[in-house]
PDB file of C-alpha atoms in Angstrom:
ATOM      1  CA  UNK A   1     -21.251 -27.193   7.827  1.00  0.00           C
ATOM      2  CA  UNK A   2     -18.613 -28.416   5.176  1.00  0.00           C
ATOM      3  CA  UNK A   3     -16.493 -25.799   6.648  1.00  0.00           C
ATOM      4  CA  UNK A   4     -16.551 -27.876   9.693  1.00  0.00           C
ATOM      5  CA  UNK A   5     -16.204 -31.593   8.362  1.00  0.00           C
ATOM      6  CA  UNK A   6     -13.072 -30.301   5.565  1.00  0.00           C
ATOM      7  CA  UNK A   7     -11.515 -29.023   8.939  1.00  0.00           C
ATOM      8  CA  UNK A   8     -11.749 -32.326  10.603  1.00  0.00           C
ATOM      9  CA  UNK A   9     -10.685 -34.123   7.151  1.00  0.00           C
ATOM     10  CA  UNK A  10     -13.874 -35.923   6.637  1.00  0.00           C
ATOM     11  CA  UNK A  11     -13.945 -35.871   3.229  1.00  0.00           C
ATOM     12  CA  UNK A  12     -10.326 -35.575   2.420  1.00  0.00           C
ATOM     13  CA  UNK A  13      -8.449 -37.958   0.614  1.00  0.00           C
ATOM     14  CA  UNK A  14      -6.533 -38.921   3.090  1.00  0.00           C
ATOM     15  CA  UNK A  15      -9.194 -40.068   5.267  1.00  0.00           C
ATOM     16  CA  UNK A  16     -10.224 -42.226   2.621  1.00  0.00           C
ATOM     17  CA  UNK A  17      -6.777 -43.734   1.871  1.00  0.00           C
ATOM     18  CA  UNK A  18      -6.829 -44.622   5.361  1.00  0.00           C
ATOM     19  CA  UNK A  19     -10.487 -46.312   5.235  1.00  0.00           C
ATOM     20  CA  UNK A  20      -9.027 -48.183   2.378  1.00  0.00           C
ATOM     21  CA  UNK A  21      -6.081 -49.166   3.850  1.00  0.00           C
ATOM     22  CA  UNK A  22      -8.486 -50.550   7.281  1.00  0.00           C
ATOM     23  CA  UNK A  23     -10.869 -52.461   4.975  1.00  0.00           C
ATOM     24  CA  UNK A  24      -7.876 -53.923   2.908  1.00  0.00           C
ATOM     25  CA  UNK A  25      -5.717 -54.847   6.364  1.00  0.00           C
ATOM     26  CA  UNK A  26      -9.594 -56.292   7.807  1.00  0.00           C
ATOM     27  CA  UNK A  27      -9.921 -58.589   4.692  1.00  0.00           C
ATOM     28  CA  UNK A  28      -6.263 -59.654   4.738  1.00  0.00           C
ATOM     29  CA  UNK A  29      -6.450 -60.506   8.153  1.00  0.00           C
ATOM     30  CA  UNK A  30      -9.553 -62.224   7.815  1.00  0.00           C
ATOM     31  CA  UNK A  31      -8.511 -63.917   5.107  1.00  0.00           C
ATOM     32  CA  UNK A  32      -5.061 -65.391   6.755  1.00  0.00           C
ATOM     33  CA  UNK A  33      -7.000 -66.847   9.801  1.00  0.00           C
ATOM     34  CA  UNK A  34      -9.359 -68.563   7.602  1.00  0.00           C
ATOM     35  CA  UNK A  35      -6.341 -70.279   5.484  1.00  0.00           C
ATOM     36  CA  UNK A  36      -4.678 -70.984   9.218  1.00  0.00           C
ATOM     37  CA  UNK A  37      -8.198 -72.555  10.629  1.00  0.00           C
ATOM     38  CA  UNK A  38      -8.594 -74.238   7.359  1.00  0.00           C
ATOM     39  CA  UNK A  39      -4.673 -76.078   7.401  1.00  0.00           C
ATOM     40  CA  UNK A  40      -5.444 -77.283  11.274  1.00  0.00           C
ATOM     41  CA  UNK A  41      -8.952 -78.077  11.316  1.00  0.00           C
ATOM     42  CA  UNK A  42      -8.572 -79.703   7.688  1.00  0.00           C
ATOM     43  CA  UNK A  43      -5.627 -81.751   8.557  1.00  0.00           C
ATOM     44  CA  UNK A  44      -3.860 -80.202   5.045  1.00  0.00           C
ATOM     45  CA  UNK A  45       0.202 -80.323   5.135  1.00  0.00           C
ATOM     46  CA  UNK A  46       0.459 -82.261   8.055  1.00  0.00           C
ATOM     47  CA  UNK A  47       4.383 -82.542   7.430  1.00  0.00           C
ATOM     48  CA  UNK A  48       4.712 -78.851   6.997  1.00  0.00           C
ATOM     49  CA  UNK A  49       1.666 -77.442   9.388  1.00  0.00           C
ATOM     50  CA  UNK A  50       3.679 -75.621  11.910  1.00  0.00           C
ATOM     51  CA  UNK A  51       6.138 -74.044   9.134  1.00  0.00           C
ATOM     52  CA  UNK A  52       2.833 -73.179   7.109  1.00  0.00           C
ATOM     53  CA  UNK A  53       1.177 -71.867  10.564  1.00  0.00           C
ATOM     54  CA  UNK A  54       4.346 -69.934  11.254  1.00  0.00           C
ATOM     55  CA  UNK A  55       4.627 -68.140   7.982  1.00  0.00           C
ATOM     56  CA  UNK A  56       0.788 -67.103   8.034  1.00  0.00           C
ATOM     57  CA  UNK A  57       1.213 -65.794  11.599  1.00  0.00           C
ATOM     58  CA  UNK A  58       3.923 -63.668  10.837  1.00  0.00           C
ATOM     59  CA  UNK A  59       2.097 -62.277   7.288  1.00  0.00           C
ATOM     60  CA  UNK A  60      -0.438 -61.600   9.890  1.00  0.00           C
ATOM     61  CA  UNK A  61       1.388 -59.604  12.252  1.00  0.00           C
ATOM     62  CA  UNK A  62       3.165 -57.839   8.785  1.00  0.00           C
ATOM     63  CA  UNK A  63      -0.481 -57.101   7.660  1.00  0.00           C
ATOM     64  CA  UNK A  64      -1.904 -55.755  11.795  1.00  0.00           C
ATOM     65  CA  UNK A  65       1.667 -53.295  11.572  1.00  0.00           C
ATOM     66  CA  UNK A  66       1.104 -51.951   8.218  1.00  0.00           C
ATOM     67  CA  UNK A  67      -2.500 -51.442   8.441  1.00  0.00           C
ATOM     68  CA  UNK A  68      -3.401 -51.027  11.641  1.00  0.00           C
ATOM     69  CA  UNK A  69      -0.407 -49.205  13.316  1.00  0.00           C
ATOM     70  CA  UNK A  70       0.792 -47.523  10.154  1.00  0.00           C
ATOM     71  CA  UNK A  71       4.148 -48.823  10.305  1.00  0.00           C
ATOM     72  CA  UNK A  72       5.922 -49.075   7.127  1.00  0.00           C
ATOM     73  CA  UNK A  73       9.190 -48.060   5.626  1.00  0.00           C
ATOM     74  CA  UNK A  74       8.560 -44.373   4.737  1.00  0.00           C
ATOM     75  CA  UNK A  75      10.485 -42.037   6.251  1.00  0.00           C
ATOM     76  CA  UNK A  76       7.234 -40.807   8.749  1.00  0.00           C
ATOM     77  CA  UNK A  77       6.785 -44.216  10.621  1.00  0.00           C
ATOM     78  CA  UNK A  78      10.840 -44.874  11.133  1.00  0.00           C
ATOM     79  CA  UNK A  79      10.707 -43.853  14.489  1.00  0.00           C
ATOM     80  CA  UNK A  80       7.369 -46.064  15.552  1.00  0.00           C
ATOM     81  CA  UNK A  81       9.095 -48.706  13.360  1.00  0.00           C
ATOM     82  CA  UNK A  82      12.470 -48.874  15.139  1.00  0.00           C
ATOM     83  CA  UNK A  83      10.762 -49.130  18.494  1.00  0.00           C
ATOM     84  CA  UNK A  84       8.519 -51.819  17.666  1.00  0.00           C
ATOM     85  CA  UNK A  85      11.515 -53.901  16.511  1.00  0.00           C
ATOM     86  CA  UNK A  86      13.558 -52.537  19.929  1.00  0.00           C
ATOM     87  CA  UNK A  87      10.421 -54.130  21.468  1.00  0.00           C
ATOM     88  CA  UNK A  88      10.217 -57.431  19.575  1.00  0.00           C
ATOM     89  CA  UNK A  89      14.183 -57.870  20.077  1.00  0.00           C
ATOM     90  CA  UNK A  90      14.110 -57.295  23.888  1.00  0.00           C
ATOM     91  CA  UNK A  91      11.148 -59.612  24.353  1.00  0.00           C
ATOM     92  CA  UNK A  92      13.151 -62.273  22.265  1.00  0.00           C
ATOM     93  CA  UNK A  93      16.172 -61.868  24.529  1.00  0.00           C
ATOM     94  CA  UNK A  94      14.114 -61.908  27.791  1.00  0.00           C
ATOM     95  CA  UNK A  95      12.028 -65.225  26.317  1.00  0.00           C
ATOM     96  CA  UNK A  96      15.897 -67.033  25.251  1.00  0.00           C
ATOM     97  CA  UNK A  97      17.547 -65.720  28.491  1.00  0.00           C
ATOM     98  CA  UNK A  98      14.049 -67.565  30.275  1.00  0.00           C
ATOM     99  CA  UNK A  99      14.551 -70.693  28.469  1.00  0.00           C
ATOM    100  CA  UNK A 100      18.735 -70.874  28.982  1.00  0.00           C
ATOM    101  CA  UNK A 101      18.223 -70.405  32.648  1.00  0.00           C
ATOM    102  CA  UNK A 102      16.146 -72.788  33.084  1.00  0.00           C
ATOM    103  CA  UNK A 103      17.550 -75.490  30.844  1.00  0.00           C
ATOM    104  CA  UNK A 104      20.658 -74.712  32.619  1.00  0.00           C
ATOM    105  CA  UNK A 105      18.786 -75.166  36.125  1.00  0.00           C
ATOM    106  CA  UNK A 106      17.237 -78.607  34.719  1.00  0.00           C
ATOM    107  CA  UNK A 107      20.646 -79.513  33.498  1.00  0.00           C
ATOM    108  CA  UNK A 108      22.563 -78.710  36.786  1.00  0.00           C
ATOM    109  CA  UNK A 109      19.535 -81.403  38.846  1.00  0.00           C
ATOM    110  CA  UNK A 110      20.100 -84.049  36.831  1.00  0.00           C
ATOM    111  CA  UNK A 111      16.767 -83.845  34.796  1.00  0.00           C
ATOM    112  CA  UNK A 112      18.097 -83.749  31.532  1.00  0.00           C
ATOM    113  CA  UNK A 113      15.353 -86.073  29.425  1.00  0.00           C
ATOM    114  CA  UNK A 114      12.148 -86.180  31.503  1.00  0.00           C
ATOM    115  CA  UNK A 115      10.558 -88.305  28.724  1.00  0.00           C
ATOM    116  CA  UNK A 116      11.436 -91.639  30.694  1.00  0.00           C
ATOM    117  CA  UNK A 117      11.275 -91.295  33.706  1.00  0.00           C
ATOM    118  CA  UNK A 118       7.553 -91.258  34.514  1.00  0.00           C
ATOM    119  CA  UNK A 119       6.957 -94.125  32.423  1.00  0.00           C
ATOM    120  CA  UNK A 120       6.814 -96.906  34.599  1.00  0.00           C
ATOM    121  CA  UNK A 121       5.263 -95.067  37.693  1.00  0.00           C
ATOM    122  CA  UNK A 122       2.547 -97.013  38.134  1.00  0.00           C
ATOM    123  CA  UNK A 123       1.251-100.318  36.732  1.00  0.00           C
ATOM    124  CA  UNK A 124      -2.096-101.112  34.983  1.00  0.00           C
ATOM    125  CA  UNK A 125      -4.625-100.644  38.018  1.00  0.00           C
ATOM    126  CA  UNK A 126      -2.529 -97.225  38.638  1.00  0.00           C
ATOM    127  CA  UNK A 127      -0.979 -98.798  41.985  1.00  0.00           C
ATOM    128  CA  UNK A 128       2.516 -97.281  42.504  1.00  0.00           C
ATOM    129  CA  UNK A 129       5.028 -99.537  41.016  1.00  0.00           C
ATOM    130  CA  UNK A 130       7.697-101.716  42.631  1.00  0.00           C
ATOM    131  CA  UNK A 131       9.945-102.713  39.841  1.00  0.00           C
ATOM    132  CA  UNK A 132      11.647 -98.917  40.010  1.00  0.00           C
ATOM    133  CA  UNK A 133      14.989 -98.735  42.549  1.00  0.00           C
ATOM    134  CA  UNK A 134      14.160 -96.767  45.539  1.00  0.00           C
ATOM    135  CA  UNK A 135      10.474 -97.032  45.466  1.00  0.00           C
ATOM    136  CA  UNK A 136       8.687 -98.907  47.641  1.00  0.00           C
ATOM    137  CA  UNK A 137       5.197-100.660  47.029  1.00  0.00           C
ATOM    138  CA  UNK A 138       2.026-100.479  48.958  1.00  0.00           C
ATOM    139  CA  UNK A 139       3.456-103.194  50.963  1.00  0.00           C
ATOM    140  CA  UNK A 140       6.288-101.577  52.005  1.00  0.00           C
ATOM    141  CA  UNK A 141       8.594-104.634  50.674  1.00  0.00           C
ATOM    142  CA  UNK A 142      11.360-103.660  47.789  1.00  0.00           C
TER     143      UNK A 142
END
């Protein structure tokens, strides 16, 4: 029977690198969404949340790579390493091309600064508003 478990590298240390390295990348990861539930729920750095929020999502993403997918910068994981960053890169360009079209689109329409425009819509009781050029009230005077 040992025959049989050395063959499938039960007991080799290898296997138990890799156990190490899964309970180590667990706790990390544990431990960074803790600290990121703690700094929103607790209100902590409320000038620097989404720069603190930012940097703890990215150590965890570093920590899911390394541990999970194996990815580091030994000469074995180049390869899986350069296509995850071929990945990340063309999902940044399709996610900046997104955004410039359509910025471009809302530019082109004339709806530069939305932020003002649906201000005065409607008045206190939520009746459409007559003060605004080109609308007309309930009344149909303007």
């Amino acid at each position: 029977m040992s025959a049989v478990s050395s063959n499938l590298g039960m007991d080799s240390a290898e296997y138990k690198q890799d156990m190490a390295r899964y309970v180590w990348g667990f706790a990390l990861s544990v431990v960074l969404t803790l600290i990121s539930v703690v700094v929103v729920a607790g209100g902590l750095f409320p000038g620097i949340a989404w720069s603190t929020i930012g940097i703890l999502g990215i150590a965890q993403v570093v920590t899911q790579f390394w541990a999970f997918m194996h990815l580091d910068l030994s000469r074995e994981a180049r390869p899986d390493l350069y296509l995850v960053l071929f990945t990340f890169l063309i999902i940044v360009l399709m996610a900046a091309g997104t955004v410039w079209v359509l910025a471009n689109l809302a530019s082109r329409m004339g709806m530069g600064d939305m932020s003002h425009q649906s201000m005065h819509m409607t008045d206190d009781m939520g009746n459409a508003a007559t003060s605004m050029p080109g609308m007309k009230g309930m009344d149909g005077s303007n």
